[in-house]
PDB file of C-alpha atoms in Angstrom:
ATOM      1  CA  MET A 158      12.521  -1.739  -5.851  1.00 73.00           C
ATOM      2  CA  ALA A 159       9.823  -3.150  -3.598  1.00 86.00           C
ATOM      3  CA  ASN A 160       7.440  -5.913  -4.669  1.00 93.00           C
ATOM      4  CA  TRP A 161       4.141  -5.242  -2.943  1.00 97.00           C
ATOM      5  CA  PHE A 162       1.679  -8.079  -2.394  1.00 98.00           C
ATOM      6  CA  GLU A 163      -1.889  -7.578  -1.213  1.00 98.00           C
ATOM      7  CA  CYS A 164      -2.798 -10.262   1.334  1.00 98.00           C
ATOM      8  CA  LYS A 165      -6.302 -10.997   2.600  1.00 98.00           C
ATOM      9  CA  VAL A 166      -6.664 -12.670   5.972  1.00 98.00           C
ATOM     10  CA  ALA A 167      -9.913 -14.335   7.081  1.00 97.00           C
ATOM     11  CA  TYR A 168     -10.602 -14.670  10.812  1.00 95.00           C
ATOM     12  CA  ARG A 169     -13.244 -14.193  13.485  1.00 93.00           C
ATOM     13  CA  LYS A 170     -13.128 -10.764  15.112  1.00 89.00           C
ATOM     14  CA  ILE A 171     -14.784  -9.702  18.357  1.00 86.00           C
ATOM     15  CA  MET A 172     -16.771  -6.549  17.615  1.00 87.00           C
ATOM     16  CA  GLU A 173     -17.266  -3.618  20.035  1.00 90.00           C
ATOM     17  CA  ASN A 174     -20.677  -4.967  21.062  1.00 94.00           C
ATOM     18  CA  GLY A 175     -19.106  -8.333  21.971  1.00 90.00           C
ATOM     19  CA  ALA A 176     -20.462 -10.199  18.969  1.00 92.00           C
ATOM     20  CA  GLU A 177     -18.144 -12.383  16.905  1.00 91.00           C
ATOM     21  CA  LYS A 178     -18.006 -11.641  13.178  1.00 93.00           C
ATOM     22  CA  LYS A 179     -16.113 -13.303  10.348  1.00 94.00           C
ATOM     23  CA  VAL A 180     -13.956 -10.695   8.573  1.00 95.00           C
ATOM     24  CA  ASN A 181     -11.563 -10.669   5.642  1.00 96.00           C
ATOM     25  CA  ASP A 182      -8.987  -7.901   6.246  1.00 97.00           C
ATOM     26  CA  THR A 183      -6.477  -6.617   3.685  1.00 98.00           C
ATOM     27  CA  PHE A 184      -2.778  -5.967   4.298  1.00 98.00           C
ATOM     28  CA  LEU A 185       0.186  -5.050   2.093  1.00 98.00           C
ATOM     29  CA  VAL A 186       3.524  -6.875   2.365  1.00 97.00           C
ATOM     30  CA  ASP A 187       6.878  -6.299   0.665  1.00 96.00           C
ATOM     31  CA  ALA A 188       8.129  -9.726  -0.450  1.00 96.00           C
ATOM     32  CA  LEU A 189      10.035 -11.447  -3.251  1.00 95.00           C
ATOM     33  CA  SER A 190       7.434 -14.140  -3.978  1.00 96.00           C
ATOM     34  CA  PHE A 191       3.881 -15.232  -3.246  1.00 97.00           C
ATOM     35  CA  THR A 192       5.217 -17.805  -0.779  1.00 96.00           C
ATOM     36  CA  GLU A 193       7.276 -15.223   1.078  1.00 96.00           C
ATOM     37  CA  ALA A 194       4.318 -12.821   1.135  1.00 97.00           C
ATOM     38  CA  GLU A 195       2.094 -15.478   2.719  1.00 97.00           C
ATOM     39  CA  SER A 196       4.785 -16.383   5.248  1.00 97.00           C
ATOM     40  CA  ARG A 197       5.417 -12.701   6.123  1.00 97.00           C
ATOM     41  CA  ILE A 198       1.737 -11.856   6.640  1.00 97.00           C
ATOM     42  CA  ILE A 199       1.320 -14.864   8.928  1.00 97.00           C
ATOM     43  CA  GLU A 200       4.389 -13.749  10.909  1.00 96.00           C
ATOM     44  CA  GLU A 201       3.204 -10.125  11.127  1.00 96.00           C
ATOM     45  CA  ILE A 202      -0.419 -10.691  12.149  1.00 96.00           C
ATOM     46  CA  THR A 203      -0.113 -13.738  14.433  1.00 95.00           C
ATOM     47  CA  PRO A 204       0.537 -11.584  17.560  1.00 95.00           C
ATOM     48  CA  TYR A 205      -2.620  -9.533  16.882  1.00 91.00           C
ATOM     49  CA  ILE A 206      -5.172 -12.236  16.103  1.00 90.00           C
ATOM     50  CA  SER A 207      -6.412 -14.703  18.694  1.00 85.00           C
ATOM     51  CA  GLY A 208      -7.826 -17.945  17.373  1.00 88.00           C
ATOM     52  CA  GLU A 209      -7.654 -19.446  13.939  1.00 93.00           C
ATOM     53  CA  PHE A 210      -7.129 -17.476  10.747  1.00 96.00           C
ATOM     54  CA  SER A 211      -6.269 -18.198   7.146  1.00 96.00           C
ATOM     55  CA  VAL A 212      -4.623 -16.294   4.326  1.00 97.00           C
ATOM     56  CA  SER A 213      -7.498 -16.261   1.835  1.00 97.00           C
ATOM     57  CA  ALA A 214      -5.720 -14.450  -1.030  1.00 98.00           C
ATOM     58  CA  VAL A 215      -2.312 -13.161  -2.101  1.00 98.00           C
ATOM     59  CA  LYS A 216      -1.930 -11.040  -5.218  1.00 98.00           C
ATOM     60  CA  ARG A 217       0.816  -8.900  -6.695  1.00 97.00           C
ATOM     61  CA  THR A 218       0.062  -5.179  -6.897  1.00 98.00           C
ATOM     62  CA  LYS A 219       1.294  -2.509  -9.301  1.00 97.00           C
ATOM     63  CA  ILE A 220       2.073  -0.003  -6.549  1.00 98.00           C
ATOM     64  CA  SER A 221       5.257   1.817  -7.538  1.00 96.00           C
ATOM     65  CA  GLU A 222       5.796   3.930  -4.422  1.00 96.00           C
ATOM     66  CA  ILE A 223       4.440   4.534  -0.923  1.00 97.00           C
ATOM     67  CA  PHE A 224       4.211   7.885   0.837  1.00 97.00           C
ATOM     68  CA  TRP A 225       4.304   7.105   4.569  1.00 97.00           C
ATOM     69  CA  ASP A 226       2.742   8.963   7.496  1.00 96.00           C
ATOM     70  CA  ASP A 227       2.888   7.204  10.868  1.00 94.00           C
ATOM     71  CA  SER A 228       0.083   9.355  12.290  1.00 96.00           C
ATOM     72  CA  ALA A 229      -2.370   8.359   9.517  1.00 97.00           C
ATOM     73  CA  ASP A 230      -4.886   5.540   9.887  1.00 96.00           C
ATOM     74  CA  LYS A 231      -6.047   5.069   6.278  1.00 98.00           C
ATOM     75  CA  TRP A 232      -4.434   4.249   2.942  1.00 98.00           C
ATOM     76  CA  TYR A 233      -5.365   5.943  -0.333  1.00 98.00           C
ATOM     77  CA  LEU A 234      -4.404   4.780  -3.809  1.00 98.00           C
ATOM     78  CA  VAL A 235      -3.437   7.650  -6.106  1.00 98.00           C
ATOM     79  CA  LYS A 236      -3.393   6.949  -9.834  1.00 98.00           C
ATOM     80  CA  VAL A 237      -1.094   9.511 -11.375  1.00 98.00           C
ATOM     81  CA  ALA A 238      -0.260  10.093 -15.031  1.00 97.00           C
ATOM     82  CA  PHE A 239       3.304  11.250 -15.637  1.00 96.00           C
ATOM     83  CA  ILE A 240       3.499  13.409 -18.764  1.00 94.00           C
ATOM     84  CA  THR A 241       6.463  13.207 -21.111  1.00 91.00           C
ATOM     85  CA  ILE A 242       7.094  14.562 -24.604  1.00 88.00           C
ATOM     86  CA  ASP A 243       8.287  12.165 -27.302  1.00 85.00           C
ATOM     87  CA  GLU A 244      11.355  13.901 -28.770  1.00 86.00           C
ATOM     88  CA  LYS A 245      10.869  12.432 -32.258  1.00 88.00           C
ATOM     89  CA  THR A 246       7.158  13.140 -32.713  1.00 88.00           C
ATOM     90  CA  ALA A 247       6.720  16.000 -30.214  1.00 86.00           C
ATOM     91  CA  GLN A 248       3.626  14.145 -28.983  1.00 91.00           C
ATOM     92  CA  GLU A 249       2.593  14.206 -25.337  1.00 91.00           C
ATOM     93  CA  LYS A 250       2.717  10.771 -23.727  1.00 92.00           C
ATOM     94  CA  LYS A 251       1.175   9.765 -20.401  1.00 94.00           C
ATOM     95  CA  SER A 252       2.302   6.816 -18.313  1.00 95.00           C
ATOM     96  CA  ASN A 253       0.233   5.831 -15.304  1.00 97.00           C
ATOM     97  CA  SER A 254       1.627   4.885 -11.896  1.00 97.00           C
ATOM     98  CA  LEU A 255      -0.031   3.822  -8.658  1.00 98.00           C
ATOM     99  CA  ILE A 256       1.161   5.434  -5.440  1.00 98.00           C
ATOM    100  CA  LEU A 257      -0.134   4.458  -2.002  1.00 98.00           C
ATOM    101  CA  VAL A 258      -0.540   7.429   0.338  1.00 98.00           C
ATOM    102  CA  ALA A 259      -1.106   7.321   4.098  1.00 98.00           C
ATOM    103  CA  ALA A 260      -3.583   9.909   5.372  1.00 98.00           C
ATOM    104  CA  THR A 261      -6.455  10.415   7.804  1.00 97.00           C
ATOM    105  CA  ASP A 262      -8.918  11.592   5.146  1.00 97.00           C
ATOM    106  CA  PHE A 263      -9.278  12.308   1.418  1.00 97.00           C
ATOM    107  CA  LYS A 264      -8.106  15.933   1.706  1.00 98.00           C
ATOM    108  CA  GLY A 265      -5.084  14.818   3.732  1.00 98.00           C
ATOM    109  CA  ALA A 266      -4.231  12.222   1.068  1.00 98.00           C
ATOM    110  CA  LEU A 267      -4.317  14.881  -1.655  1.00 98.00           C
ATOM    111  CA  GLU A 268      -2.197  17.306   0.395  1.00 98.00           C
ATOM    112  CA  HIS A 269       0.317  14.597   1.388  1.00 98.00           C
ATOM    113  CA  PHE A 270       0.635  13.462  -2.237  1.00 98.00           C
ATOM    114  CA  ILE A 271       1.197  17.023  -3.501  1.00 97.00           C
ATOM    115  CA  GLU A 272       3.759  17.699  -0.749  1.00 97.00           C
ATOM    116  CA  GLU A 273       5.726  14.519  -1.592  1.00 97.00           C
ATOM    117  CA  MET A 274       5.621  15.323  -5.329  1.00 97.00           C
ATOM    118  CA  LYS A 275       7.252  18.745  -4.803  1.00 95.00           C
ATOM    119  CA  THR A 276      10.653  17.037  -5.020  1.00 92.00           C
ATOM    120  CA  THR A 277      10.049  15.709  -8.539  1.00 91.00           C
ATOM    121  CA  MET A 278      10.704  17.594 -11.728  1.00 91.00           C
ATOM    122  CA  ALA A 279       8.272  15.481 -13.738  1.00 90.00           C
ATOM    123  CA  ASP A 280       4.974  16.865 -15.006  1.00 94.00           C
ATOM    124  CA  TYR A 281       2.005  14.865 -13.781  1.00 96.00           C
ATOM    125  CA  GLU A 282      -1.735  14.923 -13.336  1.00 96.00           C
ATOM    126  CA  ILE A 283      -3.804  13.090 -10.745  1.00 97.00           C
ATOM    127  CA  VAL A 284      -6.180  10.659 -12.450  1.00 98.00           C
ATOM    128  CA  SER A 285      -7.923   9.386  -9.303  1.00 98.00           C
ATOM    129  CA  ILE A 286      -7.671   9.022  -5.541  1.00 98.00           C
ATOM    130  CA  THR A 287      -9.529   6.185  -3.823  1.00 98.00           C
ATOM    131  CA  GLU A 288      -9.604   4.939  -0.257  1.00 98.00           C
ATOM    132  CA  THR A 289      -8.350   1.361   0.021  1.00 98.00           C
ATOM    133  CA  PRO A 290      -9.394  -1.423   2.414  1.00 98.00           C
ATOM    134  CA  ILE A 291      -5.713  -1.864   3.436  1.00 98.00           C
ATOM    135  CA  LEU A 292      -5.330  -1.903   7.228  1.00 97.00           C
ATOM    136  CA  ASP A 293      -1.544  -1.994   7.455  1.00 96.00           C
ATOM    137  CA  VAL A 294       1.596  -2.079   5.309  1.00 97.00           C
ATOM    138  CA  TYR A 295       4.618  -4.195   6.224  1.00 96.00           C
ATOM    139  CA  LYS A 296       7.999  -3.152   4.835  1.00 93.00           C
ATOM    140  CA  VAL A 297      10.745  -5.630   4.013  1.00 87.00           C
ATOM    141  CA  LYS A 298      12.776  -6.899   6.964  1.00 76.00           C
ATOM    142  CA  LEU A 299      16.534  -6.940   6.479  1.00 73.00           C
ATOM    143  CA  GLY A 300      19.062  -8.866   8.545  1.00 64.00           C
ATOM    144  CA  ASP A 301      18.606 -10.957  11.679  1.00 47.00           C
ATOM    145  CA  LYS A 302      17.793  -8.002  13.931  1.00 43.00           C
ATOM    146  CA  GLY A 303      14.324  -7.638  12.392  1.00 43.00           C
ATOM    147  CA  THR A 304      14.889  -4.013  11.527  1.00 42.00           C
ATOM    148  CA  GLU A 305      12.476  -2.745   8.933  1.00 47.00           C
ATOM    149  CA  GLN A 306      13.542  -0.704   5.967  1.00 46.00           C
ATOM    150  CA  SER A 307      11.586   0.712   3.074  1.00 43.00           C
ATOM    151  CA  ASN A 308      12.709  -0.027  -0.450  1.00 41.00           C
ATOM    152  CA  GLY A 309      10.521   2.399  -2.215  1.00 43.00           C
TER     153      GLY A 309
END
């Protein structure tokens, strides 16, 4: 199972009008520890940022799964309640999960989520869908070849 860490990176970005602006961008990294997450985000973003930058925050997330789409440019967080029935009491029980969904817009996120959930037998209801500030998601790297593989 993947351990997703949200990393914020502060740096100066050249805007379209040529002005320089200090930004704090958010990325998601699969890592085993806070230290590895910081190291991985530095490794991943160094080729794309000119000048100085700093990792301003690293925090563990509760994202349980990611639904990928390489053509999408935004990330949406879907809070979903899985519904189960307690066999002893016959009471309905809901357990919430967070799933990150790649999409180009809100409607696309909903459709992509529903399409991915067709393979599950579990009953669920969508609690919320929100657009995230996440710019990119970096999967775990396995082996010396640098090949990426998703764990979840």
